[in-house]
Amino acid sequence: MKRFLPAAISAFAVGATLLAPQVVQQSTQQNGGQAQAAGSAYQHRDKFIIIGHRGASGYRPEHTLASYELAARMGADYVEPDLVSTKDHVLVTRHEPEIGGTTDVAKHPEFANRKKTKVLDGVSLTGWFTEDFTLKELKTLRAEERIPAIRQHNTAFNDRYQIPTFQEVIDLTKRLSKELGRPIGIYPETKHPTYFRSQGLPLEPELVKTLNRNGLNRPDAKVFVQSFEVSNLIALHKQLRVPLVQLTDAVGRPYDFTVSGDKRTYADITSAKGLREVAKYAAGVGPYKEQIIPFTADGKLGKQTTLVADAHRAGLVVHPYTFRVENNFLPADFDSDAVPSDSGNLFGEIAAYRATGIDGLFTDNTDIAVAQRAEAK
């Protein structure tokens, strides 16, 4: 039986002179320059890419500059900042707008009255929310490990790092790209875009502004933009020249579909027909890994689905999430023992998924993914 621990809600740059991977044109329909950048005609095919999921979150508290930097130094091609908004409409990087589980906010008596119960994508949640804090206030907080029962070693770095802004992440990747002599890309996710729009703090305008300001809104920028929702990606397709990625999950539907009454589910989106629709506005799909190889009843890897083949036929790259070394997150085939926090055989799991033809992956353990890629050559 697969083991899970409770976690927060939901399923995941370089300077103007740096180039993105090689573009391979497909013989699919064109729609001007935007279709080349964000539609089915746009492909990244230089190599198998490794995305540092929230940085190197297997080794440092997630979404900190320390985590992003470590991922880059370990060899990540991209780092992934999840974007949420502050009260004064600055994009910062947190896994969720609720920050009680990822910061020391509960230790700050001056913010005790900010604790609230809100409805986030239809789920009632009590805690502290980024949109109730200015950037200056958030900068007084420090990051903490989100899953300390599994990653107790990460708690050694609790209360040491600030919440970064999106701009600070871009600045970091620019610096590291020069220092390391290779381009470090960014792979930002818009978190709960419908929710933030309802708060009067839409994420998309600030994302577009930030990319434009940094010279990164161009087809050859090493940038992907991702979302679990659909309508905001379709809107961004008209404003961005970088490739977009449709995130999906093994269950449920995009929350914007729920709000609009659209009955389609993630299963519909990842059908062969659904993926052809995705290719009209996106360059890739980011499925939960079990949508590619489902787990059996006893938690082992089952039979591969047609998702990768269907996506490739639609002209989409496939970047599944999330590959983690702890037994708690691995298929039972690759467990080392019965202790959830012990390290298992992530090399084996990555090799099994790479055999399906995926084009990259999100991982908390960049060093292992990079070593596996080197061994596979």
mmCIF file of N, CA and C in Angstrom, residues 48-51 289 292-293 301 320 322-325 330-331 334 344-358 360-376:
data_model
loop_
_atom_site.group_PDB
_atom_site.id
_atom_site.type_symbol
_atom_site.label_atom_id
_atom_site.label_comp_id
_atom_site.label_asym_id
_atom_site.label_seq_id
_atom_site.Cartn_x
_atom_site.Cartn_y
_atom_site.Cartn_z
ATOM 1 N N PHE A 48 17.053 15.501 -22.472
ATOM 2 C CA PHE A 48 16.151 15.223 -21.362
ATOM 3 C C PHE A 48 16.408 16.261 -20.278
ATOM 4 N N ILE A 49 15.371 17.005 -19.886
ATOM 5 C CA ILE A 49 15.590 18.108 -18.957
ATOM 6 C C ILE A 49 15.197 17.729 -17.536
ATOM 7 N N ILE A 50 15.901 18.329 -16.598
ATOM 8 C CA ILE A 50 15.673 18.093 -15.173
ATOM 9 C C ILE A 50 15.263 19.406 -14.533
ATOM 10 N N ILE A 51 14.095 19.392 -13.879
ATOM 11 C CA ILE A 51 13.536 20.591 -13.261
ATOM 12 C C ILE A 51 13.642 20.439 -11.749
ATOM 13 N N LYS A 289 2.801 11.574 -12.213
ATOM 14 C CA LYS A 289 3.513 10.429 -12.779
ATOM 15 C C LYS A 289 2.644 9.180 -12.910
ATOM 16 N N ILE A 292 1.036 8.246 -16.136
ATOM 17 C CA ILE A 292 1.878 7.611 -17.150
ATOM 18 C C ILE A 292 2.059 6.129 -16.843
ATOM 19 N N ILE A 293 2.411 5.820 -15.603
ATOM 20 C CA ILE A 293 2.454 4.429 -15.130
ATOM 21 C C ILE A 293 1.661 4.373 -13.832
ATOM 22 N N LEU A 301 4.598 -0.471 -9.672
ATOM 23 C CA LEU A 301 4.338 0.083 -10.997
ATOM 24 C C LEU A 301 3.499 -0.887 -11.808
ATOM 25 N N PRO A 320 6.575 14.909 -16.312
ATOM 26 C CA PRO A 320 5.790 14.481 -15.145
ATOM 27 C C PRO A 320 6.408 14.917 -13.819
ATOM 28 N N THR A 322 6.029 13.994 -9.264
ATOM 29 C CA THR A 322 7.280 14.520 -8.755
ATOM 30 C C THR A 322 8.116 13.322 -8.314
ATOM 31 N N PHE A 323 9.399 13.339 -8.601
ATOM 32 C CA PHE A 323 10.281 12.216 -8.313
ATOM 33 C C PHE A 323 11.100 12.536 -7.070
ATOM 34 N N ARG A 324 10.898 11.704 -6.031
ATOM 35 C CA ARG A 324 11.486 11.954 -4.712
ATOM 36 C C ARG A 324 12.116 10.663 -4.197
ATOM 37 N N VAL A 325 13.171 10.801 -3.435
ATOM 38 C CA VAL A 325 13.965 9.636 -3.051
ATOM 39 C C VAL A 325 13.391 8.851 -1.883
ATOM 40 N N LEU A 330 7.901 6.655 -3.257
ATOM 41 C CA LEU A 330 8.305 5.737 -4.316
ATOM 42 C C LEU A 330 7.299 4.615 -4.520
ATOM 43 N N PRO A 331 7.231 4.062 -5.725
ATOM 44 C CA PRO A 331 6.482 2.810 -5.905
ATOM 45 C C PRO A 331 7.105 1.731 -5.018
ATOM 46 N N PHE A 334 10.478 -0.024 -5.532
ATOM 47 C CA PHE A 334 11.750 0.658 -5.347
ATOM 48 C C PHE A 334 12.001 1.090 -3.905
ATOM 49 N N GLY A 344 15.016 5.336 -0.891
ATOM 50 C CA GLY A 344 14.846 4.151 -1.714
ATOM 51 C C GLY A 344 15.588 4.295 -3.034
ATOM 52 N N ASN A 345 15.167 3.511 -4.004
ATOM 53 C CA ASN A 345 15.864 3.441 -5.286
ATOM 54 C C ASN A 345 15.248 4.410 -6.290
ATOM 55 N N LEU A 346 15.556 5.695 -6.135
ATOM 56 C CA LEU A 346 15.051 6.692 -7.077
ATOM 57 C C LEU A 346 15.681 6.511 -8.454
ATOM 58 N N PHE A 347 16.925 6.035 -8.497
ATOM 59 C CA PHE A 347 17.551 5.744 -9.794
ATOM 60 C C PHE A 347 16.655 4.802 -10.596
ATOM 61 N N GLY A 348 16.167 3.750 -9.938
ATOM 62 C CA GLY A 348 15.342 2.766 -10.631
ATOM 63 C C GLY A 348 14.018 3.329 -11.088
ATOM 64 N N GLU A 349 13.385 4.141 -10.242
ATOM 65 C CA GLU A 349 12.102 4.721 -10.643
ATOM 66 C C GLU A 349 12.273 5.657 -11.838
ATOM 67 N N ILE A 350 13.297 6.503 -11.789
ATOM 68 C CA ILE A 350 13.519 7.415 -12.917
ATOM 69 C C ILE A 350 13.778 6.636 -14.197
ATOM 70 N N ALA A 351 14.581 5.588 -14.118
ATOM 71 C CA ALA A 351 14.873 4.780 -15.308
ATOM 72 C C ALA A 351 13.593 4.173 -15.873
ATOM 73 N N ALA A 352 12.706 3.704 -15.003
ATOM 74 C CA ALA A 352 11.450 3.109 -15.465
ATOM 75 C C ALA A 352 10.587 4.133 -16.190
ATOM 76 N N TYR A 353 10.521 5.337 -15.666
ATOM 77 C CA TYR A 353 9.707 6.370 -16.309
ATOM 78 C C TYR A 353 10.380 6.915 -17.563
ATOM 79 N N ARG A 354 11.685 6.992 -17.567
ATOM 80 C CA ARG A 354 12.367 7.448 -18.778
ATOM 81 C C ARG A 354 12.158 6.478 -19.929
ATOM 82 N N ALA A 355 11.987 5.203 -19.609
ATOM 83 C CA ALA A 355 11.752 4.202 -20.651
ATOM 84 C C ALA A 355 10.417 4.413 -21.355
ATOM 85 N N THR A 356 9.525 5.209 -20.762
ATOM 86 C CA THR A 356 8.231 5.504 -21.397
ATOM 87 C C THR A 356 8.341 6.579 -22.467
ATOM 88 N N GLY A 357 9.484 7.275 -22.523
ATOM 89 C CA GLY A 357 9.675 8.310 -23.530
ATOM 90 C C GLY A 357 9.434 9.726 -23.058
ATOM 91 N N ILE A 358 9.334 9.944 -21.754
ATOM 92 C CA ILE A 358 9.138 11.304 -21.249
ATOM 93 C C ILE A 358 10.309 12.197 -21.636
ATOM 94 N N GLY A 360 11.394 14.950 -19.789
ATOM 95 C CA GLY A 360 11.989 15.604 -18.631
ATOM 96 C C GLY A 360 11.164 15.254 -17.421
ATOM 97 N N LEU A 361 11.568 15.767 -16.252
ATOM 98 C CA LEU A 361 10.813 15.471 -15.042
ATOM 99 C C LEU A 361 11.090 16.504 -13.963
ATOM 100 N N PHE A 362 10.162 16.583 -13.021
ATOM 101 C CA PHE A 362 10.316 17.406 -11.832
ATOM 102 C C PHE A 362 10.828 16.510 -10.704
ATOM 103 N N THR A 363 11.849 16.964 -10.013
ATOM 104 C CA THR A 363 12.405 16.164 -8.937
ATOM 105 C C THR A 363 12.825 17.033 -7.764
ATOM 106 N N ASP A 364 12.681 16.483 -6.558
ATOM 107 C CA ASP A 364 13.196 17.125 -5.346
ATOM 108 C C ASP A 364 14.668 16.809 -5.138
ATOM 109 N N ASN A 365 15.176 15.841 -5.909
ATOM 110 C CA ASN A 365 16.538 15.333 -5.724
ATOM 111 C C ASN A 365 17.304 15.454 -7.030
ATOM 112 N N THR A 366 17.672 16.693 -7.350
ATOM 113 C CA THR A 366 18.322 16.972 -8.622
ATOM 114 C C THR A 366 19.579 16.144 -8.827
ATOM 115 N N ASP A 367 20.377 15.971 -7.771
ATOM 116 C CA ASP A 367 21.641 15.266 -7.922
ATOM 117 C C ASP A 367 21.440 13.847 -8.419
ATOM 118 N N ILE A 368 20.409 13.162 -7.927
ATOM 119 C CA ILE A 368 20.158 11.783 -8.357
ATOM 120 C C ILE A 368 19.681 11.760 -9.803
ATOM 121 N N ALA A 369 18.782 12.672 -10.155
ATOM 122 C CA ALA A 369 18.289 12.719 -11.532
ATOM 123 C C ALA A 369 19.417 13.027 -12.514
ATOM 124 N N VAL A 370 20.301 13.933 -12.140
ATOM 125 C CA VAL A 370 21.437 14.282 -13.012
ATOM 126 C C VAL A 370 22.372 13.081 -13.146
ATOM 127 N N ALA A 371 22.636 12.372 -12.056
ATOM 128 C CA ALA A 371 23.510 11.210 -12.110
ATOM 129 C C ALA A 371 22.875 10.099 -12.960
ATOM 130 N N GLN A 372 21.567 9.925 -12.828
ATOM 131 C CA GLN A 372 20.895 8.901 -13.637
ATOM 132 C C GLN A 372 20.962 9.257 -15.115
ATOM 133 N N ARG A 373 20.778 10.536 -15.419
ATOM 134 C CA ARG A 373 20.857 10.962 -16.828
ATOM 135 C C ARG A 373 22.242 10.697 -17.392
ATOM 136 N N ALA A 374 23.270 10.980 -16.602
ATOM 137 C CA ALA A 374 24.644 10.751 -17.074
ATOM 138 C C ALA A 374 24.896 9.254 -17.312
ATOM 139 N N GLU A 375 24.391 8.433 -16.399
ATOM 140 C CA GLU A 375 24.594 6.987 -16.537
ATOM 141 C C GLU A 375 23.859 6.416 -17.754
ATOM 142 N N ALA A 376 22.738 7.039 -18.106
ATOM 143 C CA ALA A 376 21.893 6.522 -19.185
ATOM 144 C C ALA A 376 22.435 6.845 -20.571
#
